[in-house]
Amino acid sequence: MKAYKVKGTTDEVTDCELCGKAELKGTVVLATLDADGNEDGGLCYFGTSCAAKAAGWTVQEVNAGVKAAKDEYRERQRAERDAMWAAQSKFLADWYLEHYGTADLHEAAKRAGMSTVRLSGEAIRAYREVQRAAEAAELEPAALVDESAEEPVAIDVPAISCPTLAEPGNIHFMTAHCVDCNAYRMAKMDVDTVESWYRSGHFSQDEYEAYMHAWATSAYRYTAGGWAVEPTIPKVIEIVAAIRRHASIAAPAVLAA
């Protein structure tokens, strides 16, 4: 009998590979293991009962394996999010210290004579530039593109791109990062609320930057700082357009300080 490890469940494959039953709500994903108990790269998709039959387990053991896989995935996501947040926080503190002689955002904002929103926006943009430079350095020389010659990125966003949101009363979970659903949420939030959800890991970096740009260009603002600069990342541009649509912002403000 083959050895397996439960990897989780999926609704992308709905046919059981053991009994052939089709149009299931979802399937259990099992990874095949080699003689040493290591994953060998193979994946199988079974209904719950067939997963138990194939692996020689009980249905309860399959369900326990699914729960453990989901818990492991959530923990891995949390660890990655914490690592990203720690790296960003360290960069921002170092940036404030280098430019204003203090690692504290509020004290740095006082010394700079600007709001914390504007100063943090400038620091985050500096962090983004460092990330982009690091990513570009990993590319092959032939793959590098002269950004100065690039045309502005145009993203076509449909009126309602999410079928779930199109149904009254339905919306994806925040951490699913559905463009339309989270844009709908953010369109109803203020800056402090969005930043709080971003810092807790519920909104992504792209979602946060999109909201801040949409906010900075939605009216005459003298604290917008770097957030008024047009984004160039396609995902951010897409989210900005969705936020503006849900917030009924016809066009960005001409002046954003």
PDB file of N, CA, C and O in Angstrom, residues 49-126:
ATOM      1  N   SER A  49     -13.945   9.557   1.832  1.00  0.00           N
ATOM      2  CA  SER A  49     -13.992   8.114   2.077  1.00  0.00           C
ATOM      3  C   SER A  49     -12.930   7.376   1.274  1.00  0.00           C
ATOM      4  O   SER A  49     -12.272   6.453   1.779  1.00  0.00           O
ATOM      5  N   CYS A  50     -12.743   7.805   0.026  1.00  0.00           N
ATOM      6  CA  CYS A  50     -11.741   7.150  -0.811  1.00  0.00           C
ATOM      7  C   CYS A  50     -10.323   7.474  -0.345  1.00  0.00           C
ATOM      8  O   CYS A  50      -9.407   6.655  -0.490  1.00  0.00           O
ATOM      9  N   ALA A  51     -10.126   8.667   0.203  1.00  0.00           N
ATOM     10  CA  ALA A  51      -8.819   9.015   0.755  1.00  0.00           C
ATOM     11  C   ALA A  51      -8.481   8.077   1.904  1.00  0.00           C
ATOM     12  O   ALA A  51      -7.343   7.602   2.033  1.00  0.00           O
ATOM     13  N   ALA A  52      -9.482   7.807   2.745  1.00  0.00           N
ATOM     14  CA  ALA A  52      -9.279   6.882   3.865  1.00  0.00           C
ATOM     15  C   ALA A  52      -8.969   5.482   3.349  1.00  0.00           C
ATOM     16  O   ALA A  52      -8.063   4.800   3.839  1.00  0.00           O
ATOM     17  N   LYS A  53      -9.709   5.053   2.319  1.00  0.00           N
ATOM     18  CA  LYS A  53      -9.517   3.713   1.758  1.00  0.00           C
ATOM     19  C   LYS A  53      -8.127   3.577   1.124  1.00  0.00           C
ATOM     20  O   LYS A  53      -7.438   2.577   1.327  1.00  0.00           O
ATOM     21  N   ALA A  54      -7.720   4.603   0.366  1.00  0.00           N
ATOM     22  CA  ALA A  54      -6.433   4.533  -0.323  1.00  0.00           C
ATOM     23  C   ALA A  54      -5.262   4.513   0.651  1.00  0.00           C
ATOM     24  O   ALA A  54      -4.255   3.828   0.416  1.00  0.00           O
ATOM     25  N   ALA A  55      -5.379   5.268   1.734  1.00  0.00           N
ATOM     26  CA  ALA A  55      -4.264   5.382   2.681  1.00  0.00           C
ATOM     27  C   ALA A  55      -4.325   4.371   3.807  1.00  0.00           C
ATOM     28  O   ALA A  55      -3.360   4.238   4.573  1.00  0.00           O
ATOM     29  N   GLY A  56      -5.449   3.647   3.918  1.00  0.00           N
ATOM     30  CA  GLY A  56      -5.594   2.692   5.012  1.00  0.00           C
ATOM     31  C   GLY A  56      -5.900   3.364   6.331  1.00  0.00           C
ATOM     32  O   GLY A  56      -5.536   2.852   7.400  1.00  0.00           O
ATOM     33  N   TRP A  57      -6.569   4.518   6.262  1.00  0.00           N
ATOM     34  CA  TRP A  57      -6.944   5.250   7.469  1.00  0.00           C
ATOM     35  C   TRP A  57      -8.449   5.181   7.679  1.00  0.00           C
ATOM     36  O   TRP A  57      -9.197   4.682   6.835  1.00  0.00           O
ATOM     37  N   THR A  58      -8.878   5.724   8.800  1.00  0.00           N
ATOM     38  CA  THR A  58     -10.306   5.927   9.026  1.00  0.00           C
ATOM     39  C   THR A  58     -10.677   7.312   8.501  1.00  0.00           C
ATOM     40  O   THR A  58      -9.803   8.164   8.299  1.00  0.00           O
ATOM     41  N   VAL A  59     -11.965   7.541   8.290  1.00  0.00           N
ATOM     42  CA  VAL A  59     -12.421   8.865   7.851  1.00  0.00           C
ATOM     43  C   VAL A  59     -12.050   9.909   8.892  1.00  0.00           C
ATOM     44  O   VAL A  59     -11.676  11.038   8.555  1.00  0.00           O
ATOM     45  N   GLN A  60     -12.132   9.536  10.161  1.00  0.00           N
ATOM     46  CA  GLN A  60     -11.775  10.464  11.233  1.00  0.00           C
ATOM     47  C   GLN A  60     -10.307  10.858  11.140  1.00  0.00           C
ATOM     48  O   GLN A  60      -9.939  12.025  11.377  1.00  0.00           O
ATOM     49  N   GLU A  61      -9.449   9.912  10.780  1.00  0.00           N
ATOM     50  CA  GLU A  61      -8.023  10.210  10.637  1.00  0.00           C
ATOM     51  C   GLU A  61      -7.771  11.132   9.440  1.00  0.00           C
ATOM     52  O   GLU A  61      -6.907  12.009   9.506  1.00  0.00           O
ATOM     53  N   VAL A  62      -8.547  10.939   8.382  1.00  0.00           N
ATOM     54  CA  VAL A  62      -8.430  11.836   7.234  1.00  0.00           C
ATOM     55  C   VAL A  62      -8.827  13.251   7.634  1.00  0.00           C
ATOM     56  O   VAL A  62      -8.123  14.225   7.332  1.00  0.00           O
ATOM     57  N   ASN A  63      -9.948  13.380   8.325  1.00  0.00           N
ATOM     58  CA  ASN A  63     -10.416  14.701   8.765  1.00  0.00           C
ATOM     59  C   ASN A  63      -9.417  15.357   9.703  1.00  0.00           C
ATOM     60  O   ASN A  63      -9.181  16.579   9.636  1.00  0.00           O
ATOM     61  N   ALA A  64      -8.809  14.553  10.578  1.00  0.00           N
ATOM     62  CA  ALA A  64      -7.791  15.091  11.486  1.00  0.00           C
ATOM     63  C   ALA A  64      -6.570  15.560  10.699  1.00  0.00           C
ATOM     64  O   ALA A  64      -5.961  16.594  11.016  1.00  0.00           O
ATOM     65  N   GLY A  65      -6.223  14.814   9.654  1.00  0.00           N
ATOM     66  CA  GLY A  65      -5.102  15.212   8.812  1.00  0.00           C
ATOM     67  C   GLY A  65      -5.380  16.493   8.057  1.00  0.00           C
ATOM     68  O   GLY A  65      -4.495  17.345   7.903  1.00  0.00           O
ATOM     69  N   VAL A  66      -6.613  16.658   7.597  1.00  0.00           N
ATOM     70  CA  VAL A  66      -7.009  17.886   6.904  1.00  0.00           C
ATOM     71  C   VAL A  66      -6.902  19.070   7.847  1.00  0.00           C
ATOM     72  O   VAL A  66      -6.369  20.129   7.486  1.00  0.00           O
ATOM     73  N   LYS A  67      -7.394  18.904   9.073  1.00  0.00           N
ATOM     74  CA  LYS A  67      -7.320  19.987  10.056  1.00  0.00           C
ATOM     75  C   LYS A  67      -5.872  20.339  10.371  1.00  0.00           C
ATOM     76  O   LYS A  67      -5.502  21.524  10.446  1.00  0.00           O
ATOM     77  N   ALA A  68      -5.027  19.319  10.535  1.00  0.00           N
ATOM     78  CA  ALA A  68      -3.614  19.563  10.842  1.00  0.00           C
ATOM     79  C   ALA A  68      -2.933  20.295   9.681  1.00  0.00           C
ATOM     80  O   ALA A  68      -2.118  21.195   9.903  1.00  0.00           O
ATOM     81  N   ALA A  69      -3.276  19.924   8.440  1.00  0.00           N
ATOM     82  CA  ALA A  69      -2.682  20.577   7.272  1.00  0.00           C
ATOM     83  C   ALA A  69      -3.098  22.039   7.202  1.00  0.00           C
ATOM     84  O   ALA A  69      -2.290  22.915   6.887  1.00  0.00           O
ATOM     85  N   LYS A  70      -4.367  22.310   7.498  1.00  0.00           N
ATOM     86  CA  LYS A  70      -4.853  23.693   7.486  1.00  0.00           C
ATOM     87  C   LYS A  70      -4.194  24.509   8.595  1.00  0.00           C
ATOM     88  O   LYS A  70      -3.825  25.668   8.393  1.00  0.00           O
ATOM     89  N   ASP A  71      -4.042  23.894   9.763  1.00  0.00           N
ATOM     90  CA  ASP A  71      -3.383  24.587  10.877  1.00  0.00           C
ATOM     91  C   ASP A  71      -1.928  24.901  10.524  1.00  0.00           C
ATOM     92  O   ASP A  71      -1.418  25.990  10.816  1.00  0.00           O
ATOM     93  N   GLU A  72      -1.262  23.927   9.875  1.00  0.00           N
ATOM     94  CA  GLU A  72       0.138  24.115   9.479  1.00  0.00           C
ATOM     95  C   GLU A  72       0.253  25.242   8.455  1.00  0.00           C
ATOM     96  O   GLU A  72       1.167  26.067   8.528  1.00  0.00           O
ATOM     97  N   TYR A  73      -0.710  25.297   7.514  1.00  0.00           N
ATOM     98  CA  TYR A  73      -0.701  26.340   6.482  1.00  0.00           C
ATOM     99  C   TYR A  73      -0.901  27.714   7.110  1.00  0.00           C
ATOM    100  O   TYR A  73      -0.204  28.675   6.779  1.00  0.00           O
ATOM    101  N   ARG A  74      -1.866  27.810   8.038  1.00  0.00           N
ATOM    102  CA  ARG A  74      -2.121  29.097   8.702  1.00  0.00           C
ATOM    103  C   ARG A  74      -0.918  29.548   9.515  1.00  0.00           C
ATOM    104  O   ARG A  74      -0.578  30.730   9.544  1.00  0.00           O
ATOM    105  N   GLU A  75      -0.265  28.596  10.180  1.00  0.00           N
ATOM    106  CA  GLU A  75       0.916  28.931  10.980  1.00  0.00           C
ATOM    107  C   GLU A  75       2.060  29.391  10.081  1.00  0.00           C
ATOM    108  O   GLU A  75       2.778  30.333  10.419  1.00  0.00           O
ATOM    109  N   ARG A  76       2.207  28.745   8.925  1.00  0.00           N
ATOM    110  CA  ARG A  76       3.248  29.143   7.991  1.00  0.00           C
ATOM    111  C   ARG A  76       2.988  30.545   7.449  1.00  0.00           C
ATOM    112  O   ARG A  76       3.896  31.365   7.331  1.00  0.00           O
ATOM    113  N   GLN A  77       1.717  30.820   7.133  1.00  0.00           N
ATOM    114  CA  GLN A  77       1.351  32.161   6.668  1.00  0.00           C
ATOM    115  C   GLN A  77       1.627  33.201   7.744  1.00  0.00           C
ATOM    116  O   GLN A  77       2.126  34.289   7.460  1.00  0.00           O
ATOM    117  N   ARG A  78       1.267  32.867   8.992  1.00  0.00           N
ATOM    118  CA  ARG A  78       1.483  33.806  10.097  1.00  0.00           C
ATOM    119  C   ARG A  78       2.966  34.083  10.276  1.00  0.00           C
ATOM    120  O   ARG A  78       3.384  35.237  10.447  1.00  0.00           O
ATOM    121  N   ALA A  79       3.789  33.024  10.203  1.00  0.00           N
ATOM    122  CA  ALA A  79       5.232  33.192  10.363  1.00  0.00           C
ATOM    123  C   ALA A  79       5.808  34.054   9.235  1.00  0.00           C
ATOM    124  O   ALA A  79       6.654  34.922   9.479  1.00  0.00           O
ATOM    125  N   GLU A  80       5.352  33.806   8.008  1.00  0.00           N
ATOM    126  CA  GLU A  80       5.830  34.607   6.878  1.00  0.00           C
ATOM    127  C   GLU A  80       5.399  36.062   7.023  1.00  0.00           C
ATOM    128  O   GLU A  80       6.170  36.974   6.742  1.00  0.00           O
ATOM    129  N   ARG A  81       4.148  36.262   7.467  1.00  0.00           N
ATOM    130  CA  ARG A  81       3.641  37.625   7.652  1.00  0.00           C
ATOM    131  C   ARG A  81       4.416  38.345   8.751  1.00  0.00           C
ATOM    132  O   ARG A  81       4.769  39.518   8.612  1.00  0.00           O
ATOM    133  N   ASP A  82       4.688  37.618   9.843  1.00  0.00           N
ATOM    134  CA  ASP A  82       5.440  38.227  10.946  1.00  0.00           C
ATOM    135  C   ASP A  82       6.859  38.592  10.504  1.00  0.00           C
ATOM    136  O   ASP A  82       7.385  39.641  10.884  1.00  0.00           O
ATOM    137  N   ALA A  83       7.469  37.714   9.696  1.00  0.00           N
ATOM    138  CA  ALA A  83       8.829  37.985   9.214  1.00  0.00           C
ATOM    139  C   ALA A  83       8.843  39.206   8.296  1.00  0.00           C
ATOM    140  O   ALA A  83       9.734  40.061   8.392  1.00  0.00           O
ATOM    141  N   MET A  84       7.840  39.297   7.415  1.00  0.00           N
ATOM    142  CA  MET A  84       7.746  40.444   6.512  1.00  0.00           C
ATOM    143  C   MET A  84       7.515  41.733   7.287  1.00  0.00           C
ATOM    144  O   MET A  84       8.110  42.770   7.004  1.00  0.00           O
ATOM    145  N   TRP A  85       6.630  41.659   8.288  1.00  0.00           N
ATOM    146  CA  TRP A  85       6.326  42.840   9.091  1.00  0.00           C
ATOM    147  C   TRP A  85       7.554  43.268   9.893  1.00  0.00           C
ATOM    148  O   TRP A  85       7.843  44.465  10.021  1.00  0.00           O
ATOM    149  N   ALA A  86       8.292  42.298  10.450  1.00  0.00           N
ATOM    150  CA  ALA A  86       9.489  42.618  11.228  1.00  0.00           C
ATOM    151  C   ALA A  86      10.550  43.283  10.344  1.00  0.00           C
ATOM    152  O   ALA A  86      11.187  44.261  10.752  1.00  0.00           O
ATOM    153  N   ALA A  87      10.715  42.755   9.109  1.00  0.00           N
ATOM    154  CA  ALA A  87      11.691  43.327   8.189  1.00  0.00           C
ATOM    155  C   ALA A  87      11.302  44.751   7.804  1.00  0.00           C
ATOM    156  O   ALA A  87      12.143  45.651   7.758  1.00  0.00           O
ATOM    157  N   GLN A  88      10.015  44.956   7.537  1.00  0.00           N
ATOM    158  CA  GLN A  88       9.560  46.294   7.172  1.00  0.00           C
ATOM    159  C   GLN A  88       9.691  47.255   8.339  1.00  0.00           C
ATOM    160  O   GLN A  88      10.140  48.400   8.170  1.00  0.00           O
ATOM    161  N   SER A  89       9.303  46.806   9.535  1.00  0.00           N
ATOM    162  CA  SER A  89       9.382  47.661  10.718  1.00  0.00           C
ATOM    163  C   SER A  89      10.813  48.088  10.993  1.00  0.00           C
ATOM    164  O   SER A  89      11.077  49.245  11.337  1.00  0.00           O
ATOM    165  N   LYS A  90      11.759  47.146  10.832  1.00  0.00           N
ATOM    166  CA  LYS A  90      13.170  47.473  11.052  1.00  0.00           C
ATOM    167  C   LYS A  90      13.650  48.495  10.020  1.00  0.00           C
ATOM    168  O   LYS A  90      14.362  49.450  10.357  1.00  0.00           O
ATOM    169  N   PHE A  91      13.252  48.297   8.752  1.00  0.00           N
ATOM    170  CA  PHE A  91      13.660  49.239   7.711  1.00  0.00           C
ATOM    171  C   PHE A  91      13.120  50.629   8.020  1.00  0.00           C
ATOM    172  O   PHE A  91      13.844  51.621   7.909  1.00  0.00           O
ATOM    173  N   LEU A  92      11.837  50.711   8.391  1.00  0.00           N
ATOM    174  CA  LEU A  92      11.234  52.017   8.662  1.00  0.00           C
ATOM    175  C   LEU A  92      11.915  52.707   9.834  1.00  0.00           C
ATOM    176  O   LEU A  92      12.199  53.911   9.779  1.00  0.00           O
ATOM    177  N   ALA A  93      12.173  51.945  10.902  1.00  0.00           N
ATOM    178  CA  ALA A  93      12.835  52.531  12.067  1.00  0.00           C
ATOM    179  C   ALA A  93      14.229  53.049  11.691  1.00  0.00           C
ATOM    180  O   ALA A  93      14.626  54.152  12.098  1.00  0.00           O
ATOM    181  N   ASP A  94      14.957  52.251  10.902  1.00  0.00           N
ATOM    182  CA  ASP A  94      16.300  52.673  10.465  1.00  0.00           C
ATOM    183  C   ASP A  94      16.211  53.904   9.560  1.00  0.00           C
ATOM    184  O   ASP A  94      17.068  54.791   9.622  1.00  0.00           O
ATOM    185  N   TRP A  95      15.181  53.953   8.722  1.00  0.00           N
ATOM    186  CA  TRP A  95      14.999  55.075   7.796  1.00  0.00           C
ATOM    187  C   TRP A  95      14.702  56.362   8.572  1.00  0.00           C
ATOM    188  O   TRP A  95      15.271  57.409   8.286  1.00  0.00           O
ATOM    189  N   TYR A  96      13.803  56.262   9.568  1.00  0.00           N
ATOM    190  CA  TYR A  96      13.506  57.434  10.403  1.00  0.00           C
ATOM    191  C   TYR A  96      14.767  57.894  11.135  1.00  0.00           C
ATOM    192  O   TYR A  96      15.048  59.094  11.233  1.00  0.00           O
ATOM    193  N   LEU A  97      15.545  56.927  11.648  1.00  0.00           N
ATOM    194  CA  LEU A  97      16.759  57.257  12.393  1.00  0.00           C
ATOM    195  C   LEU A  97      17.783  57.938  11.485  1.00  0.00           C
ATOM    196  O   LEU A  97      18.409  58.937  11.876  1.00  0.00           O
ATOM    197  N   GLU A  98      17.942  57.431  10.275  1.00  0.00           N
ATOM    198  CA  GLU A  98      18.913  57.985   9.335  1.00  0.00           C
ATOM    199  C   GLU A  98      18.540  59.409   8.913  1.00  0.00           C
ATOM    200  O   GLU A  98      19.408  60.282   8.803  1.00  0.00           O
ATOM    201  N   HIS A  99      17.239  59.650   8.689  1.00  0.00           N
ATOM    202  CA  HIS A  99      16.802  60.936   8.150  1.00  0.00           C
ATOM    203  C   HIS A  99      16.438  61.962   9.220  1.00  0.00           C
ATOM    204  O   HIS A  99      16.564  63.172   8.982  1.00  0.00           O
ATOM    205  N   TYR A 100      15.997  61.488  10.393  1.00  0.00           N
ATOM    206  CA  TYR A 100      15.504  62.433  11.403  1.00  0.00           C
ATOM    207  C   TYR A 100      16.097  62.215  12.796  1.00  0.00           C
ATOM    208  O   TYR A 100      15.667  62.851  13.757  1.00  0.00           O
ATOM    209  N   GLY A 101      17.059  61.302  12.910  1.00  0.00           N
ATOM    210  CA  GLY A 101      17.766  61.130  14.174  1.00  0.00           C
ATOM    211  C   GLY A 101      17.005  60.404  15.251  1.00  0.00           C
ATOM    212  O   GLY A 101      17.428  60.396  16.405  1.00  0.00           O
ATOM    213  N   THR A 102      15.871  59.765  14.904  1.00  0.00           N
ATOM    214  CA  THR A 102      15.101  58.989  15.873  1.00  0.00           C
ATOM    215  C   THR A 102      14.395  57.863  15.141  1.00  0.00           C
ATOM    216  O   THR A 102      13.991  58.020  13.985  1.00  0.00           O
ATOM    217  N   ALA A 103      14.257  56.718  15.811  1.00  0.00           N
ATOM    218  CA  ALA A 103      13.570  55.576  15.204  1.00  0.00           C
ATOM    219  C   ALA A 103      12.070  55.622  15.436  1.00  0.00           C
ATOM    220  O   ALA A 103      11.332  54.796  14.897  1.00  0.00           O
ATOM    221  N   ASP A 104      11.612  56.587  16.231  1.00  0.00           N
ATOM    222  CA  ASP A 104      10.187  56.690  16.560  1.00  0.00           C
ATOM    223  C   ASP A 104       9.455  57.517  15.499  1.00  0.00           C
ATOM    224  O   ASP A 104       9.840  58.660  15.209  1.00  0.00           O
ATOM    225  N   LEU A 105       8.399  56.944  14.918  1.00  0.00           N
ATOM    226  CA  LEU A 105       7.658  57.618  13.855  1.00  0.00           C
ATOM    227  C   LEU A 105       7.088  58.956  14.306  1.00  0.00           C
ATOM    228  O   LEU A 105       7.209  59.968  13.603  1.00  0.00           O
ATOM    229  N   HIS A 106       6.457  58.996  15.470  1.00  0.00           N
ATOM    230  CA  HIS A 106       5.801  60.222  15.931  1.00  0.00           C
ATOM    231  C   HIS A 106       6.818  61.338  16.192  1.00  0.00           C
ATOM    232  O   HIS A 106       6.577  62.499  15.832  1.00  0.00           O
ATOM    233  N   GLU A 107       7.953  60.973  16.791  1.00  0.00           N
ATOM    234  CA  GLU A 107       8.988  61.971  17.044  1.00  0.00           C
ATOM    235  C   GLU A 107       9.602  62.433  15.720  1.00  0.00           C
ATOM    236  O   GLU A 107       9.887  63.635  15.532  1.00  0.00           O
ATOM    237  N   ALA A 108       9.805  61.487  14.793  1.00  0.00           N
ATOM    238  CA  ALA A 108      10.359  61.841  13.487  1.00  0.00           C
ATOM    239  C   ALA A 108       9.417  62.782  12.740  1.00  0.00           C
ATOM    240  O   ALA A 108       9.861  63.727  12.079  1.00  0.00           O
ATOM    241  N   ALA A 109       8.107  62.520  12.848  1.00  0.00           N
ATOM    242  CA  ALA A 109       7.121  63.379  12.179  1.00  0.00           C
ATOM    243  C   ALA A 109       7.147  64.793  12.750  1.00  0.00           C
ATOM    244  O   ALA A 109       7.033  65.781  12.012  1.00  0.00           O
ATOM    245  N   LYS A 110       7.332  64.897  14.059  1.00  0.00           N
ATOM    246  CA  LYS A 110       7.432  66.224  14.688  1.00  0.00           C
ATOM    247  C   LYS A 110       8.652  66.968  14.156  1.00  0.00           C
ATOM    248  O   LYS A 110       8.574  68.158  13.818  1.00  0.00           O
ATOM    249  N   ARG A 111       9.780  66.269  14.083  1.00  0.00           N
ATOM    250  CA  ARG A 111      11.009  66.906  13.612  1.00  0.00           C
ATOM    251  C   ARG A 111      10.921  67.270  12.129  1.00  0.00           C
ATOM    252  O   ARG A 111      11.530  68.241  11.680  1.00  0.00           O
ATOM    253  N   ALA A 112      10.154  66.468  11.384  1.00  0.00           N
ATOM    254  CA  ALA A 112      10.014  66.740   9.955  1.00  0.00           C
ATOM    255  C   ALA A 112       8.954  67.792   9.672  1.00  0.00           C
ATOM    256  O   ALA A 112       8.884  68.332   8.564  1.00  0.00           O
ATOM    257  N   GLY A 113       8.121  68.059  10.675  1.00  0.00           N
ATOM    258  CA  GLY A 113       7.056  69.026  10.493  1.00  0.00           C
ATOM    259  C   GLY A 113       5.958  68.542   9.567  1.00  0.00           C
ATOM    260  O   GLY A 113       5.386  69.312   8.790  1.00  0.00           O
ATOM    261  N   MET A 114       5.667  67.241   9.622  1.00  0.00           N
ATOM    262  CA  MET A 114       4.603  66.687   8.778  1.00  0.00           C
ATOM    263  C   MET A 114       3.835  65.636   9.567  1.00  0.00           C
ATOM    264  O   MET A 114       4.236  65.252  10.678  1.00  0.00           O
ATOM    265  N   SER A 115       2.734  65.174   8.994  1.00  0.00           N
ATOM    266  CA  SER A 115       1.911  64.175   9.676  1.00  0.00           C
ATOM    267  C   SER A 115       2.590  62.806   9.634  1.00  0.00           C
ATOM    268  O   SER A 115       3.437  62.537   8.777  1.00  0.00           O
ATOM    269  N   THR A 116       2.195  61.934  10.572  1.00  0.00           N
ATOM    270  CA  THR A 116       2.739  60.578  10.586  1.00  0.00           C
ATOM    271  C   THR A 116       2.321  59.810   9.337  1.00  0.00           C
ATOM    272  O   THR A 116       3.080  58.962   8.843  1.00  0.00           O
ATOM    273  N   VAL A 117       1.117  60.091   8.816  1.00  0.00           N
ATOM    274  CA  VAL A 117       0.644  59.409   7.605  1.00  0.00           C
ATOM    275  C   VAL A 117       1.554  59.728   6.427  1.00  0.00           C
ATOM    276  O   VAL A 117       1.974  58.849   5.677  1.00  0.00           O
ATOM    277  N   ARG A 118       1.867  61.013   6.281  1.00  0.00           N
ATOM    278  CA  ARG A 118       2.719  61.425   5.154  1.00  0.00           C
ATOM    279  C   ARG A 118       4.121  60.862   5.300  1.00  0.00           C
ATOM    280  O   ARG A 118       4.697  60.341   4.331  1.00  0.00           O
ATOM    281  N   LEU A 119       4.687  60.945   6.494  1.00  0.00           N
ATOM    282  CA  LEU A 119       6.052  60.468   6.690  1.00  0.00           C
ATOM    283  C   LEU A 119       6.141  58.958   6.526  1.00  0.00           C
ATOM    284  O   LEU A 119       7.071  58.448   5.884  1.00  0.00           O
ATOM    285  N   SER A 120       5.191  58.227   7.092  1.00  0.00           N
ATOM    286  CA  SER A 120       5.217  56.765   6.954  1.00  0.00           C
ATOM    287  C   SER A 120       5.034  56.366   5.494  1.00  0.00           C
ATOM    288  O   SER A 120       5.606  55.372   5.036  1.00  0.00           O
ATOM    289  N   GLY A 121       4.237  57.161   4.750  1.00  0.00           N
ATOM    290  CA  GLY A 121       4.062  56.884   3.332  1.00  0.00           C
ATOM    291  C   GLY A 121       5.369  57.001   2.581  1.00  0.00           C
ATOM    292  O   GLY A 121       5.697  56.157   1.726  1.00  0.00           O
ATOM    293  N   GLU A 122       6.150  58.028   2.889  1.00  0.00           N
ATOM    294  CA  GLU A 122       7.444  58.212   2.235  1.00  0.00           C
ATOM    295  C   GLU A 122       8.398  57.072   2.597  1.00  0.00           C
ATOM    296  O   GLU A 122       9.139  56.569   1.752  1.00  0.00           O
ATOM    297  N   ALA A 123       8.368  56.667   3.864  1.00  0.00           N
ATOM    298  CA  ALA A 123       9.262  55.594   4.305  1.00  0.00           C
ATOM    299  C   ALA A 123       8.883  54.263   3.654  1.00  0.00           C
ATOM    300  O   ALA A 123       9.758  53.491   3.236  1.00  0.00           O
ATOM    301  N   ILE A 124       7.595  53.984   3.548  1.00  0.00           N
ATOM    302  CA  ILE A 124       7.145  52.733   2.938  1.00  0.00           C
ATOM    303  C   ILE A 124       7.496  52.704   1.458  1.00  0.00           C
ATOM    304  O   ILE A 124       7.873  51.670   0.911  1.00  0.00           O
ATOM    305  N   ARG A 125       7.397  53.857   0.808  1.00  0.00           N
ATOM    306  CA  ARG A 125       7.771  53.912  -0.606  1.00  0.00           C
ATOM    307  C   ARG A 125       9.275  53.662  -0.772  1.00  0.00           C
ATOM    308  O   ARG A 125       9.703  53.013  -1.729  1.00  0.00           O
ATOM    309  N   ALA A 126      10.056  54.162   0.160  1.00  0.00           N
ATOM    310  CA  ALA A 126      11.498  53.898   0.124  1.00  0.00           C
ATOM    311  C   ALA A 126      11.759  52.399   0.310  1.00  0.00           C
ATOM    312  O   ALA A 126      12.635  51.819  -0.351  1.00  0.00           O
TER     313      ALA A 126
END
